[in-house]
Amino acid sequence: MKSLRIGCVKYLNAQPLIRGWAGDVDFDHPSALCNKLARGELDVALASSFEFLRNPVYQVVDDVSISSAGPVYSVVVAHRGEISEIEEIELDRASETSAKLLRCLLAELGLNPRLVPNGEFNKSARPDVLGSAGCQPAVAGSLPATSNARLLIGDQALRFRQSHAGEFHFWDLGEQWNKLVGLPFVYALWLIRPEVRDSKTLAERLCKLRDENLADIDKLIAEENEFDHDFCRRYYRENLHFSFGAKEKAGLREFNRRCREQRLLPLEQVEAESRDVDLPLRCV
């Protein structure tokens, strides 16, 4: 497995799943990782759960995910005024799953704001200026009116909330999903391409890595240089879950159903004869 091509989001939420991996890791933003995995440029990636929904050929590492069973804190819509008054929401081009989750939640509430890509992604820009995902940092001036809002994900959301606490309302998508369906929401999974050999051994290594990091989470937090350590403890222990058990799988299937209803999946899946087509999870 020395030549294994592995990718991971470079967000704080992924550190318990990747810290200590013995080998090179391609860190990138979610949509780029999905594209690389789909093109066969990566063998395995901690990728957006929506990538699996639209292309369910991957093997899924069992019992490992990035998920939440309530407020996730780092997937939010920053807005002023009431959520029902929003006319336009600026989307992060780095987002895959979160943008689809937002569409599902808005549809459930009967809201129909314009969803506009922000167009600010610049892969060649300096990472210390842009943040870990390579996206332009959100600034308060980009939301001048109560009718405008912005979807923020990952470390960009964390930085924005810390810099602009008290200036905005934050509509937490993890919290809204849990209120709606009473199940966890799964943001990311370890996805392995179908041609990868000995995927079971790889899955066992990734599970072991997760277990080791969670067992020594204080050491991981002590090595964090940007975010406050007390915040990290709350974030890892209260906001995030790193398992992929029965409830998480039920939540993923419910997300799949709602994405089909909203016609967010490929046409052949949307037009499947049975609306109850089960999600083919190939866990290893």
Coordinates of C-alpha atoms in Angstrom, one line a residue:
M1 CA 0.0 0.0 0.0
K2 CA 3.0 2.3 -0.2
S3 CA 1.9 3.7 -3.5
L4 CA -1.7 4.2 -2.3
R5 CA -3.1 7.5 -3.5
I6 CA -5.1 8.9 -0.6
G7 CA -7.0 12.2 -0.3
C8 CA -8.5 14.1 2.6
V9 CA -10.2 17.4 3.3
K10 CA -7.9 19.8 5.1
Y11 CA -10.4 20.7 7.8
L12 CA -10.2 20.6 11.5
N13 CA -13.0 18.0 11.5
A14 CA -10.9 15.5 9.6
Q15 CA -7.9 15.5 11.9
P16 CA -9.1 12.5 14.1
L17 CA -9.4 10.5 10.9
I18 CA -6.1 11.3 9.2
R19 CA -3.5 12.4 11.8
G20 CA -0.6 9.9 11.9
W21 CA -1.2 8.4 8.5
A22 CA 2.1 6.9 7.3
G23 CA 2.4 8.3 3.8
D24 CA 1.6 11.2 1.5
V25 CA -1.9 12.6 1.6
D26 CA -3.5 14.9 -1.0
F27 CA -5.3 17.5 1.0
D28 CA -7.9 19.5 -1.0
H29 CA -11.4 20.9 -0.7
P30 CA -14.4 18.6 -0.9
S31 CA -15.5 19.1 -4.5
A32 CA -11.9 18.7 -5.8
L33 CA -11.5 15.4 -3.9
C34 CA -14.7 14.1 -5.3
N35 CA -13.5 14.9 -8.9
K36 CA -10.1 13.3 -8.3
L37 CA -11.7 10.2 -6.9
A38 CA -14.2 9.9 -9.7
R39 CA -11.5 10.3 -12.3
G40 CA -9.3 7.6 -10.7
E41 CA -6.6 10.0 -9.6
L42 CA -7.1 8.9 -6.0
D43 CA -7.6 5.3 -4.7
V44 CA -9.3 6.3 -1.5
A45 CA -10.5 9.6 -0.1
L46 CA -12.3 11.1 2.9
A47 CA -14.9 12.5 0.5
S48 CA -18.4 14.1 0.6
S49 CA -21.2 11.7 1.3
F50 CA -23.0 13.1 -1.7
E51 CA -20.3 11.7 -4.0
F52 CA -21.3 8.2 -2.9
L53 CA -25.0 8.9 -3.4
R54 CA -24.5 10.0 -7.0
N55 CA -21.9 7.4 -7.8
P56 CA -22.5 4.4 -5.5
V57 CA -19.8 2.2 -6.9
Y58 CA -17.3 2.9 -4.1
Q59 CA -16.6 0.7 -1.2
V60 CA -17.3 2.4 2.1
V61 CA -15.1 2.0 5.2
D62 CA -17.5 0.8 7.8
D63 CA -18.0 2.5 11.1
V64 CA -16.1 5.7 10.2
S65 CA -17.6 9.0 9.1
I66 CA -17.8 12.7 9.8
S67 CA -21.3 13.2 11.0
S68 CA -23.4 15.0 13.6
A69 CA -26.5 14.3 15.6
G70 CA -27.4 17.9 16.3
P71 CA -25.6 21.2 15.8
V72 CA -22.4 20.7 13.8
Y73 CA -21.2 24.3 14.2
S74 CA -19.1 24.3 11.0
V75 CA -21.8 24.0 8.3
V76 CA -24.0 27.1 8.6
V77 CA -25.8 29.8 6.7
A78 CA -24.7 33.2 7.9
H79 CA -27.5 35.7 7.7
R80 CA -29.2 38.7 9.1
G81 CA -32.9 39.0 9.8
E82 CA -35.2 36.0 9.6
I83 CA -34.3 32.9 7.5
S84 CA -37.6 33.2 5.7
E85 CA -36.7 36.7 4.5
I86 CA -33.5 35.6 2.7
E87 CA -33.7 36.2 -1.1
E88 CA -30.2 35.0 -2.0
I89 CA -27.7 32.5 -0.6
E90 CA -24.2 32.5 -1.8
L91 CA -22.8 29.0 -2.0
D92 CA -19.2 27.8 -1.5
R93 CA -17.9 26.2 -4.6
A94 CA -15.8 23.9 -2.4
S95 CA -19.0 22.4 -1.1
E96 CA -20.7 19.2 -2.3
T97 CA -22.8 17.6 0.4
S98 CA -23.6 20.8 2.3
A99 CA -25.1 22.6 -0.7
K100 CA -27.4 19.6 -1.4
L101 CA -28.4 19.4 2.3
L102 CA -29.3 23.1 2.2
R103 CA -31.5 22.6 -0.9
C104 CA -33.3 19.7 0.9
L105 CA -33.9 21.8 4.1
L106 CA -35.1 24.8 2.2
A107 CA -37.5 22.7 0.2
E108 CA -38.9 21.2 3.4
L109 CA -39.6 24.7 4.7
G110 CA -41.1 25.8 1.4
L111 CA -38.4 28.5 0.9
N112 CA -37.0 29.3 -2.5
P113 CA -34.1 31.8 -2.3
R114 CA -31.7 32.1 -5.2
L115 CA -28.7 29.9 -4.7
V116 CA -25.6 31.5 -6.3
P117 CA -22.1 30.1 -6.5
N118 CA -19.7 32.6 -5.0
G119 CA -17.1 32.3 -7.8
E120 CA -14.3 33.1 -5.4
F121 CA -12.5 29.8 -5.5
N122 CA -8.9 30.3 -6.7
K123 CA -6.8 27.2 -6.5
S124 CA -3.6 29.0 -7.2
A125 CA -4.0 31.5 -4.3
R126 CA -1.8 31.3 -1.3
P127 CA -3.3 28.9 1.3
D128 CA -2.3 31.1 4.2
V129 CA -4.5 33.9 2.8
L130 CA -7.4 31.7 1.7
G131 CA -7.7 29.2 4.5
S132 CA -7.1 25.4 4.5
A133 CA -9.6 24.6 1.7
G134 CA -8.4 27.1 -0.7
C135 CA -11.5 29.3 -0.6
Q136 CA -11.6 33.0 -0.1
P137 CA -12.4 33.9 3.5
A138 CA -15.9 35.2 4.0
V139 CA -16.0 38.9 5.0
A140 CA -18.8 40.7 6.7
G141 CA -19.0 43.2 3.9
S142 CA -20.1 40.4 1.5
L143 CA -23.5 40.3 3.3
P144 CA -24.7 43.9 3.2
A145 CA -28.4 43.3 3.4
T146 CA -30.9 41.2 5.4
S147 CA -32.0 39.6 2.2
N148 CA -28.5 38.1 1.5
A149 CA -26.9 35.1 3.2
R150 CA -23.9 32.8 2.7
L151 CA -23.3 29.1 3.1
L152 CA -20.1 28.5 5.0
I153 CA -18.4 25.1 5.6
G154 CA -15.4 23.7 7.4
D155 CA -12.6 25.8 8.8
Q156 CA -13.9 28.8 6.8
A157 CA -17.1 28.6 8.9
L158 CA -15.1 28.3 12.1
R159 CA -13.0 31.4 11.3
F160 CA -16.0 33.4 10.3
R161 CA -18.0 32.6 13.4
Q162 CA -15.0 33.5 15.6
S163 CA -14.4 36.8 13.8
H164 CA -18.0 37.9 13.5
A165 CA -19.7 36.6 16.6
G166 CA -22.7 38.7 17.4
E167 CA -22.9 40.2 13.9
F168 CA -24.9 37.4 12.2
H169 CA -27.3 34.6 12.9
F170 CA -26.0 31.2 12.1
W171 CA -28.5 28.6 10.7
D172 CA -26.8 25.3 11.6
L173 CA -27.6 22.7 8.9
G174 CA -26.8 19.8 11.2
E175 CA -29.2 21.1 13.8
Q176 CA -32.0 21.7 11.2
W177 CA -31.6 18.2 9.7
N178 CA -31.8 16.6 13.2
K179 CA -34.9 18.5 14.0
L180 CA -36.5 17.5 10.7
V181 CA -35.7 13.7 10.6
G182 CA -34.4 12.8 14.0
L183 CA -31.4 11.1 12.6
P184 CA -27.7 12.0 12.3
F185 CA -26.4 13.6 9.2
V186 CA -23.3 12.2 7.4
Y187 CA -21.0 14.7 5.8
A188 CA -18.1 12.6 4.7
L189 CA -17.1 9.0 4.3
W190 CA -13.9 7.1 3.5
L191 CA -14.6 6.0 -0.1
I192 CA -12.4 3.3 -1.8
R193 CA -12.5 2.8 -5.6
P194 CA -13.8 -0.6 -6.6
E195 CA -10.6 -1.7 -8.3
V196 CA -8.5 -1.3 -5.1
R197 CA -7.2 -4.6 -3.9
D198 CA -7.2 -5.7 -0.3
S199 CA -9.7 -3.0 0.6
K200 CA -10.5 -4.7 3.9
T201 CA -7.0 -4.3 5.2
L202 CA -7.0 -0.7 4.1
A203 CA -10.3 -0.2 5.9
E204 CA -8.9 -1.8 9.1
R205 CA -6.0 0.6 9.0
L206 CA -8.2 3.6 8.7
C207 CA -10.5 2.4 11.5
K208 CA -7.5 1.8 13.7
L209 CA -6.1 5.2 13.0
R210 CA -9.5 6.8 14.0
D211 CA -9.5 4.8 17.2
E212 CA -6.0 5.8 18.2
N213 CA -6.6 9.4 17.6
L214 CA -9.9 9.5 19.5
A215 CA -8.3 7.6 22.4
D216 CA -5.6 10.3 22.6
I217 CA -7.7 13.3 21.5
D218 CA -6.0 15.6 24.0
K219 CA -2.7 15.1 22.3
L220 CA -4.2 15.8 18.9
I221 CA -5.7 19.0 20.3
A222 CA -2.4 20.1 21.9
E223 CA -0.8 20.1 18.5
E224 CA -3.5 22.4 17.0
N225 CA -2.0 25.8 16.3
E226 CA -4.9 27.9 15.0
F227 CA -8.0 27.1 16.9
D228 CA -8.6 27.5 20.7
H229 CA -8.0 24.2 22.5
D230 CA -11.1 24.5 24.6
F231 CA -13.2 25.0 21.5
C232 CA -11.6 22.0 19.8
R233 CA -12.5 19.8 22.8
R234 CA -16.2 20.9 22.5
Y235 CA -16.1 20.6 18.7
Y236 CA -14.8 17.1 18.7
R237 CA -16.8 15.8 21.7
E238 CA -20.1 17.6 21.3
N239 CA -20.6 18.6 17.7
L240 CA -18.9 15.8 15.7
H241 CA -19.4 12.1 15.5
F242 CA -16.9 9.8 13.9
S243 CA -18.8 6.5 13.6
F244 CA -20.9 5.1 10.8
G245 CA -23.4 2.8 12.6
A246 CA -27.1 2.0 12.1
K247 CA -28.4 5.5 12.8
E248 CA -25.9 7.2 10.5
K249 CA -26.7 4.8 7.7
A250 CA -30.4 5.5 8.2
G251 CA -29.7 9.2 8.1
L252 CA -27.7 8.7 4.8
R253 CA -30.5 6.7 3.3
E254 CA -33.0 9.5 4.2
F255 CA -30.7 12.1 2.6
N256 CA -30.5 9.9 -0.5
R257 CA -34.3 9.7 -0.6
R258 CA -34.7 13.5 -0.3
C259 CA -32.0 14.2 -2.9
R260 CA -33.9 11.9 -5.3
E261 CA -37.1 13.8 -4.6
Q262 CA -35.4 17.1 -5.2
R263 CA -33.8 15.7 -8.4
L264 CA -30.3 16.3 -7.2
L265 CA -29.1 12.9 -8.2
P266 CA -28.2 11.6 -11.7
L267 CA -31.3 11.3 -14.0
E268 CA -31.3 7.5 -14.0
Q269 CA -31.5 7.4 -10.2
V270 CA -34.2 10.1 -10.1
E271 CA -36.3 8.2 -12.6
A272 CA -35.9 4.8 -11.0
E273 CA -39.3 3.0 -11.0
S274 CA -39.3 2.4 -7.3
R275 CA -39.1 5.4 -5.0
D276 CA -37.9 3.1 -2.3
V277 CA -34.8 1.9 -4.1
D278 CA -32.4 1.1 -1.3
L279 CA -28.9 2.6 -1.2
P280 CA -26.4 -0.1 -2.1
L281 CA -23.9 0.3 0.8
R282 CA -20.8 -1.9 0.2
C283 CA -19.1 -1.6 3.5
V284 CA -15.6 -3.1 4.2

